[in-house]
JSON list of C-alpha atoms and ligand atoms in Angstrom, two decimals:
[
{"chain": "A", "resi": 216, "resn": "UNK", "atom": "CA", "xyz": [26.02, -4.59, 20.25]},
{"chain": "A", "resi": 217, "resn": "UNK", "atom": "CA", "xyz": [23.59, -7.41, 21.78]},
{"chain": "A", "resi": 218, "resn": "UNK", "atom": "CA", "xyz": [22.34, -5.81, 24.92]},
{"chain": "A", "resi": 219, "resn": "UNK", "atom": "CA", "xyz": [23.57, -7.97, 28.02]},
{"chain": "A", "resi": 220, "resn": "UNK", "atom": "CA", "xyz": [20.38, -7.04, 30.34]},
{"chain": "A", "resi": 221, "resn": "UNK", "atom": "CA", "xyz": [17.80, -9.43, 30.98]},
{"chain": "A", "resi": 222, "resn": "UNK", "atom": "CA", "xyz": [15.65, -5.97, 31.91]},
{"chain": "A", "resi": 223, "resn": "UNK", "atom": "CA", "xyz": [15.15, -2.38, 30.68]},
{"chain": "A", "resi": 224, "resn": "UNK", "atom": "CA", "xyz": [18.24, -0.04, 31.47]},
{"chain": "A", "resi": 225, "resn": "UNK", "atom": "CA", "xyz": [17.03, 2.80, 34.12]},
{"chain": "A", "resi": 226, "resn": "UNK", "atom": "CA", "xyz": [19.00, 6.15, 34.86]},
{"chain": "A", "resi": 227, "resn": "UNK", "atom": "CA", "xyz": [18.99, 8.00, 37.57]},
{"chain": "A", "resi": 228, "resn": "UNK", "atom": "CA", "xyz": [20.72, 10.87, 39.67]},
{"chain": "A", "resi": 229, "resn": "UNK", "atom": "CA", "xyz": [20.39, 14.34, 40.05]},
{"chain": "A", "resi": 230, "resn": "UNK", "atom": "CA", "xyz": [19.44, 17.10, 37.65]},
{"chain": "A", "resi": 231, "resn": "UNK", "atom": "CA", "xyz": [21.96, 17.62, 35.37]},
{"chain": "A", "resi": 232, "resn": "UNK", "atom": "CA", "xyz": [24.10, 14.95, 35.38]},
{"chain": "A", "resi": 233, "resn": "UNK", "atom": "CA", "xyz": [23.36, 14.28, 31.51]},
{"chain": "A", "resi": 234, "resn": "UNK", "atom": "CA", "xyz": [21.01, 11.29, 31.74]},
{"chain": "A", "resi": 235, "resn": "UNK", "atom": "CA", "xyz": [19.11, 11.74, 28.79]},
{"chain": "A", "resi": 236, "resn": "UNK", "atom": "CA", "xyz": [22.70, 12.23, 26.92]},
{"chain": "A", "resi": 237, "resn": "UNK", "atom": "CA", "xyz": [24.14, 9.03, 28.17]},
{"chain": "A", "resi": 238, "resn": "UNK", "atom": "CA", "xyz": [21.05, 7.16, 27.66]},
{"chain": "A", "resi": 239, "resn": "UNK", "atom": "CA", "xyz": [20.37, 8.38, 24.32]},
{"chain": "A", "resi": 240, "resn": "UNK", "atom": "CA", "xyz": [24.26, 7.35, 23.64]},
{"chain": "A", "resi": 241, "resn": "UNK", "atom": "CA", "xyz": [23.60, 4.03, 24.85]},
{"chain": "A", "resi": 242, "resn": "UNK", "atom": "CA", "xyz": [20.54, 3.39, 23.58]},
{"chain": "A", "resi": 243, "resn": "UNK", "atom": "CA", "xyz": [21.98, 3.59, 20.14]},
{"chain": "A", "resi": 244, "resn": "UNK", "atom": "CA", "xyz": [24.79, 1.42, 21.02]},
{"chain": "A", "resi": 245, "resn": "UNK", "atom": "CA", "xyz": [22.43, -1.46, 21.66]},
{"chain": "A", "resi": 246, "resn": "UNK", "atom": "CA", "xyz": [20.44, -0.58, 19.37]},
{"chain": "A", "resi": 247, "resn": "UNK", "atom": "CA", "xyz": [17.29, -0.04, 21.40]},
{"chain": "A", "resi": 248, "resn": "UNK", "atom": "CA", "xyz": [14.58, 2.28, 22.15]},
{"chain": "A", "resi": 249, "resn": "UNK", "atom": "CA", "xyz": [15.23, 5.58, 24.69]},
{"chain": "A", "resi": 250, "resn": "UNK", "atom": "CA", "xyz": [12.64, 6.95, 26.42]},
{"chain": "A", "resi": 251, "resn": "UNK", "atom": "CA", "xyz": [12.85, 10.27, 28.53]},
{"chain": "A", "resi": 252, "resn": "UNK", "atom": "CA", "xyz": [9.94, 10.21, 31.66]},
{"chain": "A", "resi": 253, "resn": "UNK", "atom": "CA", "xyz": [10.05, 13.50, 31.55]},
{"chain": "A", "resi": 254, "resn": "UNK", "atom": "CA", "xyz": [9.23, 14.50, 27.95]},
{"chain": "A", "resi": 255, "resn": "UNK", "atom": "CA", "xyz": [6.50, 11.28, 28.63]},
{"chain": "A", "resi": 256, "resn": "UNK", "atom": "CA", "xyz": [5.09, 13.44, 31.19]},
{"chain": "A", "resi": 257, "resn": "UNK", "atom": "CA", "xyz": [5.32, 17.20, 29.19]},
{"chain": "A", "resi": 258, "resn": "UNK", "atom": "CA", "xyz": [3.70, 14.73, 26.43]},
{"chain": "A", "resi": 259, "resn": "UNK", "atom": "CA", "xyz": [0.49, 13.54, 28.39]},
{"chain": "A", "resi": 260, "resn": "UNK", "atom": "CA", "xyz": [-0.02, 16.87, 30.67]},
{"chain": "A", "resi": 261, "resn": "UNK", "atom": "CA", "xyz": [0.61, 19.11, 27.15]},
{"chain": "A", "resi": 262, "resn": "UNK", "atom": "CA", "xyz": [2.26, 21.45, 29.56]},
{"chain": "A", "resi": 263, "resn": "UNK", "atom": "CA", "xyz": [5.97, 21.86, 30.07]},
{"chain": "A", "resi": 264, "resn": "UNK", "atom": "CA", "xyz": [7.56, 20.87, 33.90]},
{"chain": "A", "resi": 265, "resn": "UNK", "atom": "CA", "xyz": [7.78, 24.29, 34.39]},
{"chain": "A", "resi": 266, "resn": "UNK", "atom": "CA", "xyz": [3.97, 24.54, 33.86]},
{"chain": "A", "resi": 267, "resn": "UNK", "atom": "CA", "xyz": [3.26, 21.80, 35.40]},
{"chain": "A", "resi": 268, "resn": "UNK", "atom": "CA", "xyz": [5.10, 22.84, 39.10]},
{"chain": "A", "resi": 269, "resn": "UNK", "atom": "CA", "xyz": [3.66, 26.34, 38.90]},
{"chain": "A", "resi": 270, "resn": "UNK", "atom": "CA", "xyz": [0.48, 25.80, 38.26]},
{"chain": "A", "resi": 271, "resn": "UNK", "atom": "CA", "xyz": [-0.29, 22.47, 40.24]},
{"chain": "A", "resi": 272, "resn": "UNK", "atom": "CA", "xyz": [2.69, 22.27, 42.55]},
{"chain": "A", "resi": 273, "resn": "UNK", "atom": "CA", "xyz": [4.99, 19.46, 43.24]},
{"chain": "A", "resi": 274, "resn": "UNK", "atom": "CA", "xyz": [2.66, 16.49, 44.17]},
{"chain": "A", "resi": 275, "resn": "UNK", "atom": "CA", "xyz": [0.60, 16.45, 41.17]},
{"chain": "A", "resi": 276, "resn": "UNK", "atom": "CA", "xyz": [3.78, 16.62, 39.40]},
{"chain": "A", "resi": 277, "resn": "UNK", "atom": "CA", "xyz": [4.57, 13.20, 41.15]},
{"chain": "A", "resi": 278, "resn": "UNK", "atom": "CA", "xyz": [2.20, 11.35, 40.79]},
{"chain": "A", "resi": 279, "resn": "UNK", "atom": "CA", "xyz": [2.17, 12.17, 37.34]},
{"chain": "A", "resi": 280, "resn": "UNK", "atom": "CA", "xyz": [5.18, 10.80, 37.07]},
{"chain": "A", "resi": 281, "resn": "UNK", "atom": "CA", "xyz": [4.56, 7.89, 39.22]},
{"chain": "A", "resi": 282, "resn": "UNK", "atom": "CA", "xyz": [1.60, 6.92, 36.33]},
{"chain": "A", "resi": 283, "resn": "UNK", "atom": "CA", "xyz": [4.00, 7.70, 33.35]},
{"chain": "A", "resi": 284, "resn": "UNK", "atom": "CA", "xyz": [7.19, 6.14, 34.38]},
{"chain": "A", "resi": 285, "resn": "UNK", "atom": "CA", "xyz": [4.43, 2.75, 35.64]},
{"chain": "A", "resi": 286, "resn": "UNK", "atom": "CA", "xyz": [2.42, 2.78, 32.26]},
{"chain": "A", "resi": 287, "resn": "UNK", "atom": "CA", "xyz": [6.69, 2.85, 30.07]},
{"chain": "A", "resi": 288, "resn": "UNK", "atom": "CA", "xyz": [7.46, -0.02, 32.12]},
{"chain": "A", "resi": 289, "resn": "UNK", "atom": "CA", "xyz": [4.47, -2.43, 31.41]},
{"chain": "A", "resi": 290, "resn": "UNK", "atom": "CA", "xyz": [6.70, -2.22, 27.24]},
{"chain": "A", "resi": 291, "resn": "UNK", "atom": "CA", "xyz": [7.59, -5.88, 26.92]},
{"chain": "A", "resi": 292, "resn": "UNK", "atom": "CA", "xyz": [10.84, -5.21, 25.16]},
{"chain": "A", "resi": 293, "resn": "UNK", "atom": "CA", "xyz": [14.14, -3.99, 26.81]},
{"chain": "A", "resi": 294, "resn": "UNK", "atom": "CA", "xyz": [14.49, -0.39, 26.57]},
{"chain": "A", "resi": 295, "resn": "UNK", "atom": "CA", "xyz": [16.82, 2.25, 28.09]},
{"chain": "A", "resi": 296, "resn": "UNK", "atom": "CA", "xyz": [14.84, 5.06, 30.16]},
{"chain": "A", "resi": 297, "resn": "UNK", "atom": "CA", "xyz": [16.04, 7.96, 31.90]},
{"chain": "A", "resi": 298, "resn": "UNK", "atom": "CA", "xyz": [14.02, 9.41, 34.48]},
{"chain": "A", "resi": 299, "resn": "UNK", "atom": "CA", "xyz": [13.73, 12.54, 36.22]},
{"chain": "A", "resi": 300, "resn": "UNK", "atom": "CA", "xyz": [16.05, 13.42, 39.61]},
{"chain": "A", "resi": 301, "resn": "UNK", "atom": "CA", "xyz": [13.20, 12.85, 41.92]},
{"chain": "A", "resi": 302, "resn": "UNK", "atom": "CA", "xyz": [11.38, 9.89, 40.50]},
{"chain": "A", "resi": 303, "resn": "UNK", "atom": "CA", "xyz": [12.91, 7.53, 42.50]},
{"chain": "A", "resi": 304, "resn": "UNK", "atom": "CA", "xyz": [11.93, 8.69, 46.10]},
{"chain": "A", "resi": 305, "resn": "UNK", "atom": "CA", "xyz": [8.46, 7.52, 45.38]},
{"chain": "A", "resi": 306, "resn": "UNK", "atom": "CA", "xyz": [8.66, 4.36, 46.99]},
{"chain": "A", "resi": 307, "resn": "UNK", "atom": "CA", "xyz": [5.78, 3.00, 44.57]},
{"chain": "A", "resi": 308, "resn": "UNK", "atom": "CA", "xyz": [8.29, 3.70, 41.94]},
{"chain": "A", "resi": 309, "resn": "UNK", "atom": "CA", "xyz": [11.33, 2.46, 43.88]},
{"chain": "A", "resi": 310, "resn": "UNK", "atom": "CA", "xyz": [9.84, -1.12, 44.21]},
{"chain": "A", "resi": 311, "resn": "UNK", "atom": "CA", "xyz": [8.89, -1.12, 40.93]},
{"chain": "A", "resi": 312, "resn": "UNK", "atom": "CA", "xyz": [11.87, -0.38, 39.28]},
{"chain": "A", "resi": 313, "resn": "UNK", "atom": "CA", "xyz": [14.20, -2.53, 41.85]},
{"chain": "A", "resi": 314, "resn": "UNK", "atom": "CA", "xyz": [11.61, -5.87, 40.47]},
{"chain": "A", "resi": 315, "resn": "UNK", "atom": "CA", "xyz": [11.67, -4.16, 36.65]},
{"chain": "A", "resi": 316, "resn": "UNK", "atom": "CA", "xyz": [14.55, -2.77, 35.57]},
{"chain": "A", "resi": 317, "resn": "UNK", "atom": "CA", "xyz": [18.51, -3.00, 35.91]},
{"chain": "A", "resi": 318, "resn": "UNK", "atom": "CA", "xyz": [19.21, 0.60, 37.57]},
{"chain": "A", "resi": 319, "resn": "UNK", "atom": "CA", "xyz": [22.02, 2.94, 37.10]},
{"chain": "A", "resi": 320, "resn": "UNK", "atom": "CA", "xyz": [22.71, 6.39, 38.54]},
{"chain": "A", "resi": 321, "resn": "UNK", "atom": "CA", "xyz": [25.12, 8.49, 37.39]},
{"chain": "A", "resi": 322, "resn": "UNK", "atom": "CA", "xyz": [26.65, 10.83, 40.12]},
{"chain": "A", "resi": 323, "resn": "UNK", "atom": "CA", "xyz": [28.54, 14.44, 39.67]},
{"chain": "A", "resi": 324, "resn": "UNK", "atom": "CA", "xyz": [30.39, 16.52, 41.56]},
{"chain": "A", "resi": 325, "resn": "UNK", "atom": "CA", "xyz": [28.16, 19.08, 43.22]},
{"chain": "A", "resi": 326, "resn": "UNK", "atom": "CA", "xyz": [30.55, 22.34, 41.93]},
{"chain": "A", "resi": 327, "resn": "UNK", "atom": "CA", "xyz": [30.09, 20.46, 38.56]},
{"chain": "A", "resi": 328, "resn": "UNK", "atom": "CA", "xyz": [26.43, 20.18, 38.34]},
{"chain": "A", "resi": 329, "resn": "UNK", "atom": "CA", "xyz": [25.80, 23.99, 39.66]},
{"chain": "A", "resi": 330, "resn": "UNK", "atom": "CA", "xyz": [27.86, 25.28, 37.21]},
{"chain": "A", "resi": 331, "resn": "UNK", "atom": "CA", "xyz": [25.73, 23.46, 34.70]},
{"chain": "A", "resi": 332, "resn": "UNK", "atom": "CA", "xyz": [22.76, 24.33, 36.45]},
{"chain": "A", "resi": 333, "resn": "UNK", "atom": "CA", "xyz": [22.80, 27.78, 37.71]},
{"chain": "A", "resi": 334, "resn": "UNK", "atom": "CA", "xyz": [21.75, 29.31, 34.54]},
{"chain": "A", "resi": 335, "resn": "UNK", "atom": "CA", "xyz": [18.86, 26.56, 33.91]},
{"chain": "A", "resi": 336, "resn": "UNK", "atom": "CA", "xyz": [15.50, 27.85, 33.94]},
{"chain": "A", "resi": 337, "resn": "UNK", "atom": "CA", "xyz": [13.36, 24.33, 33.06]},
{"chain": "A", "resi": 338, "resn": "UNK", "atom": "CA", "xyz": [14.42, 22.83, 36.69]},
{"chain": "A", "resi": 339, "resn": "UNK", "atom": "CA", "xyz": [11.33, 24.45, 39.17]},
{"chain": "A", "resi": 340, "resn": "UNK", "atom": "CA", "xyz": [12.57, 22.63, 41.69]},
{"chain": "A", "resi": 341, "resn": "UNK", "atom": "CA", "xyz": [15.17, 24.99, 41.87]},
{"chain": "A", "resi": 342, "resn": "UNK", "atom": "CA", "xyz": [13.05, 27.97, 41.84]},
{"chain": "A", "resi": 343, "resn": "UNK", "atom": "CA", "xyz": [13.82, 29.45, 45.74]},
{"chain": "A", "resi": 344, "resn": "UNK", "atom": "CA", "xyz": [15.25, 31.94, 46.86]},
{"chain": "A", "resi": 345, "resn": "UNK", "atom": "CA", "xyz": [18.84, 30.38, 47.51]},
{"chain": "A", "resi": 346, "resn": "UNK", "atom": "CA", "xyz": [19.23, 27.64, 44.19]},
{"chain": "A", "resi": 347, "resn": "UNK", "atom": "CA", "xyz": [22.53, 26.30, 45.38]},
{"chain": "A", "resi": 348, "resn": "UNK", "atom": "CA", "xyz": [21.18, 25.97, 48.96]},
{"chain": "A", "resi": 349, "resn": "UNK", "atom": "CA", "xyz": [18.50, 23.95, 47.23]},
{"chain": "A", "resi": 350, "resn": "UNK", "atom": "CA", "xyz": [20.64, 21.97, 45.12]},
{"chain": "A", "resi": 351, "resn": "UNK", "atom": "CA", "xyz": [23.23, 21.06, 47.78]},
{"chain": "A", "resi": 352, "resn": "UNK", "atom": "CA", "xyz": [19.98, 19.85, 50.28]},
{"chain": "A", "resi": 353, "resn": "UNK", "atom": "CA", "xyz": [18.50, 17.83, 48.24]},
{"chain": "A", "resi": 354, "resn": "UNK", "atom": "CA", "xyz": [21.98, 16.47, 46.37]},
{"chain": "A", "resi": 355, "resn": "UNK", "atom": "CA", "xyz": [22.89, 15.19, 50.38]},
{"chain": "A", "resi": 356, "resn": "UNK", "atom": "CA", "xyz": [19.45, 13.87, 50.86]},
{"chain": "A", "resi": 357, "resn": "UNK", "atom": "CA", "xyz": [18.89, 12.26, 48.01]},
{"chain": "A", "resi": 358, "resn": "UNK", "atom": "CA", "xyz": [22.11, 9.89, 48.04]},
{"chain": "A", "resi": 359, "resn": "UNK", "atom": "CA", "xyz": [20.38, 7.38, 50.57]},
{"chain": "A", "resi": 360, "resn": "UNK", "atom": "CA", "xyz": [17.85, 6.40, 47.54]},
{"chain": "A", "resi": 361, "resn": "UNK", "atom": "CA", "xyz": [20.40, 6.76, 44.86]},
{"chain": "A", "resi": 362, "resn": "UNK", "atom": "CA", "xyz": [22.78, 4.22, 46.57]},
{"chain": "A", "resi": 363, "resn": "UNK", "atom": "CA", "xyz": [20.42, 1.64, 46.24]},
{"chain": "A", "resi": 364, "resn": "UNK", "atom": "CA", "xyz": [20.75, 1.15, 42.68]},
{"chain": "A", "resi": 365, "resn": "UNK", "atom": "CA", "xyz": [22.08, -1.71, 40.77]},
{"chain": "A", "resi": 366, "resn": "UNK", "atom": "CA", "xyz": [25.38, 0.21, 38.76]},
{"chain": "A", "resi": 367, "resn": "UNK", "atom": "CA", "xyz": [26.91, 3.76, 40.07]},
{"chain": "A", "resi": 368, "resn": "UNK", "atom": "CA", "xyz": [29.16, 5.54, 37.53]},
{"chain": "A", "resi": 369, "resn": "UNK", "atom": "CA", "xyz": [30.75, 8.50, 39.28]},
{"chain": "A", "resi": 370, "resn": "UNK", "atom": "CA", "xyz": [31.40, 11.41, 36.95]},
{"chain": "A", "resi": 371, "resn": "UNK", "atom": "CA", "xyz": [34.14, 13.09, 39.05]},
{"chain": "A", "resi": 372, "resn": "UNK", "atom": "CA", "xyz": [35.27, 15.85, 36.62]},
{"chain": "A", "resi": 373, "resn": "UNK", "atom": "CA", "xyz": [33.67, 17.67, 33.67]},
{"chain": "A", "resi": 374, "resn": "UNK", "atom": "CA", "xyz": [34.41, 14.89, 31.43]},
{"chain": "A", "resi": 375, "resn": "UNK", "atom": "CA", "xyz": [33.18, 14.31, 27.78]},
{"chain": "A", "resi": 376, "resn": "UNK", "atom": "CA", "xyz": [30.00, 11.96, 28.18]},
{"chain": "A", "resi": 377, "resn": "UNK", "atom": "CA", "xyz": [31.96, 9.63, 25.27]},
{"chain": "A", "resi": 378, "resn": "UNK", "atom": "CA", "xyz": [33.86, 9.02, 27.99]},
{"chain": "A", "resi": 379, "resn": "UNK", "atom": "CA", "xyz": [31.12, 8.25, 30.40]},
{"chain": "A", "resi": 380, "resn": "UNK", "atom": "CA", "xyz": [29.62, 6.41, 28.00]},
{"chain": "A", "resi": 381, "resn": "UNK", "atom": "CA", "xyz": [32.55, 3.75, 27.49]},
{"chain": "A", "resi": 382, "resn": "UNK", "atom": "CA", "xyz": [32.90, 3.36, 31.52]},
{"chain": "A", "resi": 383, "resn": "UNK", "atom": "CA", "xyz": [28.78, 2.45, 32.00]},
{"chain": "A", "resi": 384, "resn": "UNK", "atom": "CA", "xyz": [29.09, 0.39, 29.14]},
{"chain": "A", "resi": 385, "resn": "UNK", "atom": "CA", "xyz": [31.98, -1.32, 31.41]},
{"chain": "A", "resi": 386, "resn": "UNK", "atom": "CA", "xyz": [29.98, -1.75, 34.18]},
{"chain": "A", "resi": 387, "resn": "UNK", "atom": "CA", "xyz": [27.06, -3.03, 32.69]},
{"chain": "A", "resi": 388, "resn": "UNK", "atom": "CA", "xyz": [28.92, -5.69, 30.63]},
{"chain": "A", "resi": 389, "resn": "UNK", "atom": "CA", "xyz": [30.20, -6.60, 34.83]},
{"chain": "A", "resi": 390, "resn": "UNK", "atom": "CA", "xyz": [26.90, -6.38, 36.01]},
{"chain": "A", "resi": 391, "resn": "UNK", "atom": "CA", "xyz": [25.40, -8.51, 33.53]},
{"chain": "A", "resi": 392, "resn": "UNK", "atom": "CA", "xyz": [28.25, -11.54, 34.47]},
{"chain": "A", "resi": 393, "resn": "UNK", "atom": "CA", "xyz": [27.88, -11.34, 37.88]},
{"chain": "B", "resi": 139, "resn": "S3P", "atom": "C1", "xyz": [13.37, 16.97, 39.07]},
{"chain": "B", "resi": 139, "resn": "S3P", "atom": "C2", "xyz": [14.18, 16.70, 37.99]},
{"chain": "B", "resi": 139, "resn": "S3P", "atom": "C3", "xyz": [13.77, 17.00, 36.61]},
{"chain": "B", "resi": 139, "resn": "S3P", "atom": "C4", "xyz": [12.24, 16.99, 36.49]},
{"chain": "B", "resi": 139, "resn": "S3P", "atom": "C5", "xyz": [11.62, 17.89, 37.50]},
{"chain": "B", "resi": 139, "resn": "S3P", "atom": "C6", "xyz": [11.99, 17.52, 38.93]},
{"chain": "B", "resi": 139, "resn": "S3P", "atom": "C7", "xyz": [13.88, 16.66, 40.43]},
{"chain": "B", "resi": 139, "resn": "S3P", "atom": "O1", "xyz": [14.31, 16.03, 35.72]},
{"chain": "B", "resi": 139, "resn": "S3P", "atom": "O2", "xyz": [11.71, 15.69, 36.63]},
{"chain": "B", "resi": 139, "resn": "S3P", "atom": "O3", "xyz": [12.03, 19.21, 37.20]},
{"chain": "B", "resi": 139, "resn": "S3P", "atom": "O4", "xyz": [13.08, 16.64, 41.39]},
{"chain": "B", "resi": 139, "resn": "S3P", "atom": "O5", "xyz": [15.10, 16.40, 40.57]},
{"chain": "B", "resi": 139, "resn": "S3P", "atom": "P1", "xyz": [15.88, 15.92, 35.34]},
{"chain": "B", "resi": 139, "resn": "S3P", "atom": "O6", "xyz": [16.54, 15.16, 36.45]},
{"chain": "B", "resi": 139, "resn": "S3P", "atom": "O7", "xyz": [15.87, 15.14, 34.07]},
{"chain": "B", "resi": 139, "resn": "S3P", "atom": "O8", "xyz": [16.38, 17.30, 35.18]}
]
Protein backbone atom coordinates (compact mmCIF):
# COMPACT_ATOMS: atom_id res chain seq x y z
CA UNK A 1 0.00 0.00 0.00
CA UNK A 2 1.45 3.56 -1.23
CA UNK A 3 2.04 5.37 1.99
CA UNK A 4 -0.31 8.57 2.08
CA UNK A 5 2.23 10.77 4.35
CA UNK A 6 4.13 13.44 2.92
CA UNK A 7 6.46 12.79 6.33
CA UNK A 8 7.84 9.93 8.47
CA UNK A 9 5.06 8.20 10.69
CA UNK A 10 5.94 8.91 14.60
CA UNK A 11 4.40 6.90 17.64
CA UNK A 12 3.97 7.85 20.74
CA UNK A 13 2.21 7.22 24.23
CA UNK A 14 2.98 5.59 27.24
CA UNK A 15 4.96 2.47 28.03
CA UNK A 16 3.27 -0.33 26.97
CA UNK A 17 0.82 0.58 24.77
CA UNK A 18 2.46 -1.71 21.93
CA UNK A 19 4.15 0.94 19.77
CA UNK A 20 6.83 -0.95 18.43
CA UNK A 21 4.00 -3.76 17.56
CA UNK A 22 1.80 -1.40 15.70
CA UNK A 23 4.57 0.26 14.02
CA UNK A 24 6.32 -2.74 13.02
CA UNK A 25 2.64 -3.86 11.63
CA UNK A 26 2.42 -0.81 9.73
CA UNK A 27 5.56 -0.44 8.58
CA UNK A 28 5.17 -3.58 6.61
CA UNK A 29 1.92 -2.54 5.30
CA UNK A 30 3.53 0.35 3.48
CA UNK A 31 6.18 -1.25 2.88
CA UNK A 32 8.70 0.94 4.66
CA UNK A 33 11.44 0.99 7.07
CA UNK A 34 10.65 0.78 11.20
CA UNK A 35 12.86 2.08 13.44
CA UNK A 36 12.61 1.66 17.35
CA UNK A 37 14.52 4.96 19.30
CA UNK A 38 14.96 2.92 21.85
CA UNK A 39 16.88 -0.11 20.52
CA UNK A 40 18.77 3.13 18.46
CA UNK A 41 19.75 4.23 21.78
CA UNK A 42 20.68 0.47 23.57
CA UNK A 43 22.57 0.34 20.00
CA UNK A 44 24.91 3.51 20.36
CA UNK A 45 25.29 3.43 24.41
CA UNK A 46 26.01 -0.71 24.04
CA UNK A 47 24.16 -0.78 27.29
CA UNK A 48 20.57 -1.79 27.79
CA UNK A 49 17.85 1.17 29.24
CA UNK A 50 18.05 -0.53 32.25
CA UNK A 51 21.85 0.11 32.28
CA UNK A 52 21.68 3.09 31.06
CA UNK A 53 19.09 4.69 34.04
CA UNK A 54 21.07 2.94 36.77
CA UNK A 55 24.18 3.77 36.08
CA UNK A 56 23.85 7.44 34.65
CA UNK A 57 20.35 8.35 35.76
CA UNK A 58 17.54 9.80 33.84
CA UNK A 59 19.02 12.95 32.14
CA UNK A 60 21.79 11.37 30.37
CA UNK A 61 19.28 8.95 29.31
CA UNK A 62 17.51 12.01 27.61
CA UNK A 63 19.57 13.55 26.02
CA UNK A 64 20.66 10.50 24.59
CA UNK A 65 17.66 10.15 23.22
CA UNK A 66 17.20 13.66 22.22
CA UNK A 67 20.65 12.97 19.82
CA UNK A 68 19.30 9.53 18.55
CA UNK A 69 15.74 10.22 17.80
CA UNK A 70 17.48 14.01 15.97
CA UNK A 71 20.32 12.08 14.04
CA UNK A 72 16.86 9.06 12.61
CA UNK A 73 15.12 12.03 11.52
CA UNK A 74 17.78 13.84 9.29
CA UNK A 75 16.82 9.89 6.85
CA UNK A 76 15.49 11.50 3.71
CA UNK A 77 12.98 8.79 3.06
CA UNK A 78 9.60 8.28 4.90
CA UNK A 79 9.90 5.90 7.61
CA UNK A 80 7.70 4.77 10.53
CA UNK A 81 9.45 5.30 14.10
CA UNK A 82 8.30 4.55 17.42
CA UNK A 83 9.75 6.27 20.20
CA UNK A 84 10.05 5.83 23.76
CA UNK A 85 7.06 7.15 26.41
CA UNK A 86 9.06 10.10 27.46
CA UNK A 87 10.70 11.32 24.32
CA UNK A 88 8.33 13.72 23.58
CA UNK A 89 8.46 16.06 26.71
CA UNK A 90 11.77 17.28 25.48
CA UNK A 91 10.65 20.26 23.93
CA UNK A 92 13.82 20.14 21.50
CA UNK A 93 12.26 16.98 20.38
CA UNK A 94 8.65 18.21 20.44
CA UNK A 95 9.41 21.01 17.84
CA UNK A 96 11.21 18.84 15.90
CA UNK A 97 8.94 16.25 15.37
CA UNK A 98 5.69 18.70 15.12
CA UNK A 99 7.99 20.42 11.73
CA UNK A 100 9.24 16.53 10.78
CA UNK A 101 7.02 14.02 11.13
CA UNK A 102 3.14 13.17 11.00
CA UNK A 103 2.59 12.10 14.84
CA UNK A 104 0.42 9.51 16.31
CA UNK A 105 -0.08 8.36 19.90
CA UNK A 106 -1.73 5.53 20.78
CA UNK A 107 -3.55 5.74 24.24
CA UNK A 108 -4.64 2.70 26.77
CA UNK A 109 -6.59 2.34 29.49
CA UNK A 110 -4.51 2.79 32.62
CA UNK A 111 -5.92 -0.83 34.35
CA UNK A 112 -4.86 -2.12 30.84
CA UNK A 113 -1.38 -0.98 30.63
CA UNK A 114 -0.53 -2.02 34.49
CA UNK A 115 -1.61 -5.24 33.95
CA UNK A 116 0.80 -5.40 31.08
CA UNK A 117 3.28 -3.67 32.94
CA UNK A 118 3.45 -4.76 36.44
CA UNK A 119 5.54 -7.69 35.80
CA UNK A 120 8.02 -5.67 33.34
CA UNK A 121 11.41 -5.35 34.51
CA UNK A 122 13.12 -3.29 31.26
CA UNK A 123 10.90 -0.02 32.22
CA UNK A 124 13.41 1.86 35.12
CA UNK A 125 11.26 4.43 35.15
CA UNK A 126 9.12 2.38 37.03
CA UNK A 127 11.61 1.28 39.47
CA UNK A 128 10.06 3.10 42.97
CA UNK A 129 8.79 2.04 45.57
CA UNK A 130 4.96 2.32 44.57
CA UNK A 131 5.06 1.31 40.38
CA UNK A 132 1.39 1.95 39.90
CA UNK A 133 1.65 5.25 41.85
CA UNK A 134 4.34 5.96 39.30
CA UNK A 135 2.57 4.87 36.37
CA UNK A 136 -0.75 6.59 37.14
CA UNK A 137 1.45 10.18 37.81
CA UNK A 138 3.10 10.29 35.03
CA UNK A 139 0.09 8.59 32.68
CA UNK A 140 -2.07 12.06 34.05
CA UNK A 141 0.86 14.26 33.41
CA UNK A 142 1.90 13.24 30.43
CA UNK A 143 -1.54 13.64 28.44
CA UNK A 144 -0.98 17.54 28.04
CA UNK A 145 2.09 16.63 25.53
CA UNK A 146 0.46 13.61 24.09
CA UNK A 147 -2.66 15.63 23.01
CA UNK A 148 -0.75 17.62 20.84
CA UNK A 149 -0.17 15.14 18.30
CA UNK A 150 -1.37 14.95 14.81
CA UNK A 151 -3.65 11.29 15.00
CA UNK A 152 -4.90 9.74 18.56
CA UNK A 153 -6.06 6.09 18.36
CA UNK A 154 -7.58 5.18 21.71
CA UNK A 155 -7.11 1.54 22.60
CA UNK A 156 -10.01 1.28 25.10
CA UNK A 157 -9.99 -2.51 25.80
CA UNK A 158 -7.38 -5.28 25.53
CA UNK A 159 -7.91 -5.57 21.93
CA UNK A 160 -5.85 -7.59 19.31
CA UNK A 161 -3.30 -4.93 17.81
CA UNK A 162 -4.75 -6.37 14.12
CA UNK A 163 -7.38 -4.56 15.20
CA UNK A 164 -5.56 -1.45 16.15
CA UNK A 165 -3.78 -1.71 13.30
CA UNK A 166 -6.84 -1.45 10.75
CA UNK A 167 -8.33 1.69 12.85
CA UNK A 168 -4.69 3.86 12.59
CA UNK A 169 -4.54 2.82 9.20
CA UNK A 170 -8.17 4.62 9.09
CA UNK A 171 -7.08 7.56 10.50
CA UNK A 172 -4.11 8.10 8.70
CA UNK A 173 -5.74 7.53 5.26
CA UNK A 174 -8.24 10.81 7.01
CA UNK A 175 -5.40 12.60 8.03
CA UNK A 176 -3.64 12.45 4.90
CA UNK A 177 -7.07 14.04 2.94
CA UNK A 178 -7.61 16.59 5.17
C1 LIG B 1 10.32 5.50 29.02
C2 LIG B 1 9.80 4.60 28.12
C3 LIG B 1 10.61 3.52 27.54
C4 LIG B 1 12.10 3.92 27.52
C5 LIG B 1 12.55 4.34 28.88
C6 LIG B 1 11.75 5.51 29.43
C7 LIG B 1 9.42 6.55 29.57
O1 LIG B 1 10.19 3.24 26.21
O2 LIG B 1 12.35 4.94 26.59
O3 LIG B 1 12.45 3.22 29.73
O4 LIG B 1 9.91 7.52 30.17
O5 LIG B 1 8.18 6.42 29.40
P1 LIG B 1 8.78 2.54 25.84
O6 LIG B 1 7.74 3.61 25.88
O7 LIG B 1 9.02 2.04 24.45
O8 LIG B 1 8.57 1.45 26.82
Amino acid sequence: MIFPLPKPLVITGMMGVGKSTLGARLADYYGLDFIDSDKEIVQAAQMSIVDIFEKFGEDYFRSGEERVINRIMQRPLPFIMAVGGGAILSPQTKELLQQKAVTLWVDVDLAVLWKRLKKSKTRPILHTEDPLATLEKLYQTRRADYQQTDIHVNVLTDEDIAITCDIVIDKIAQYATK
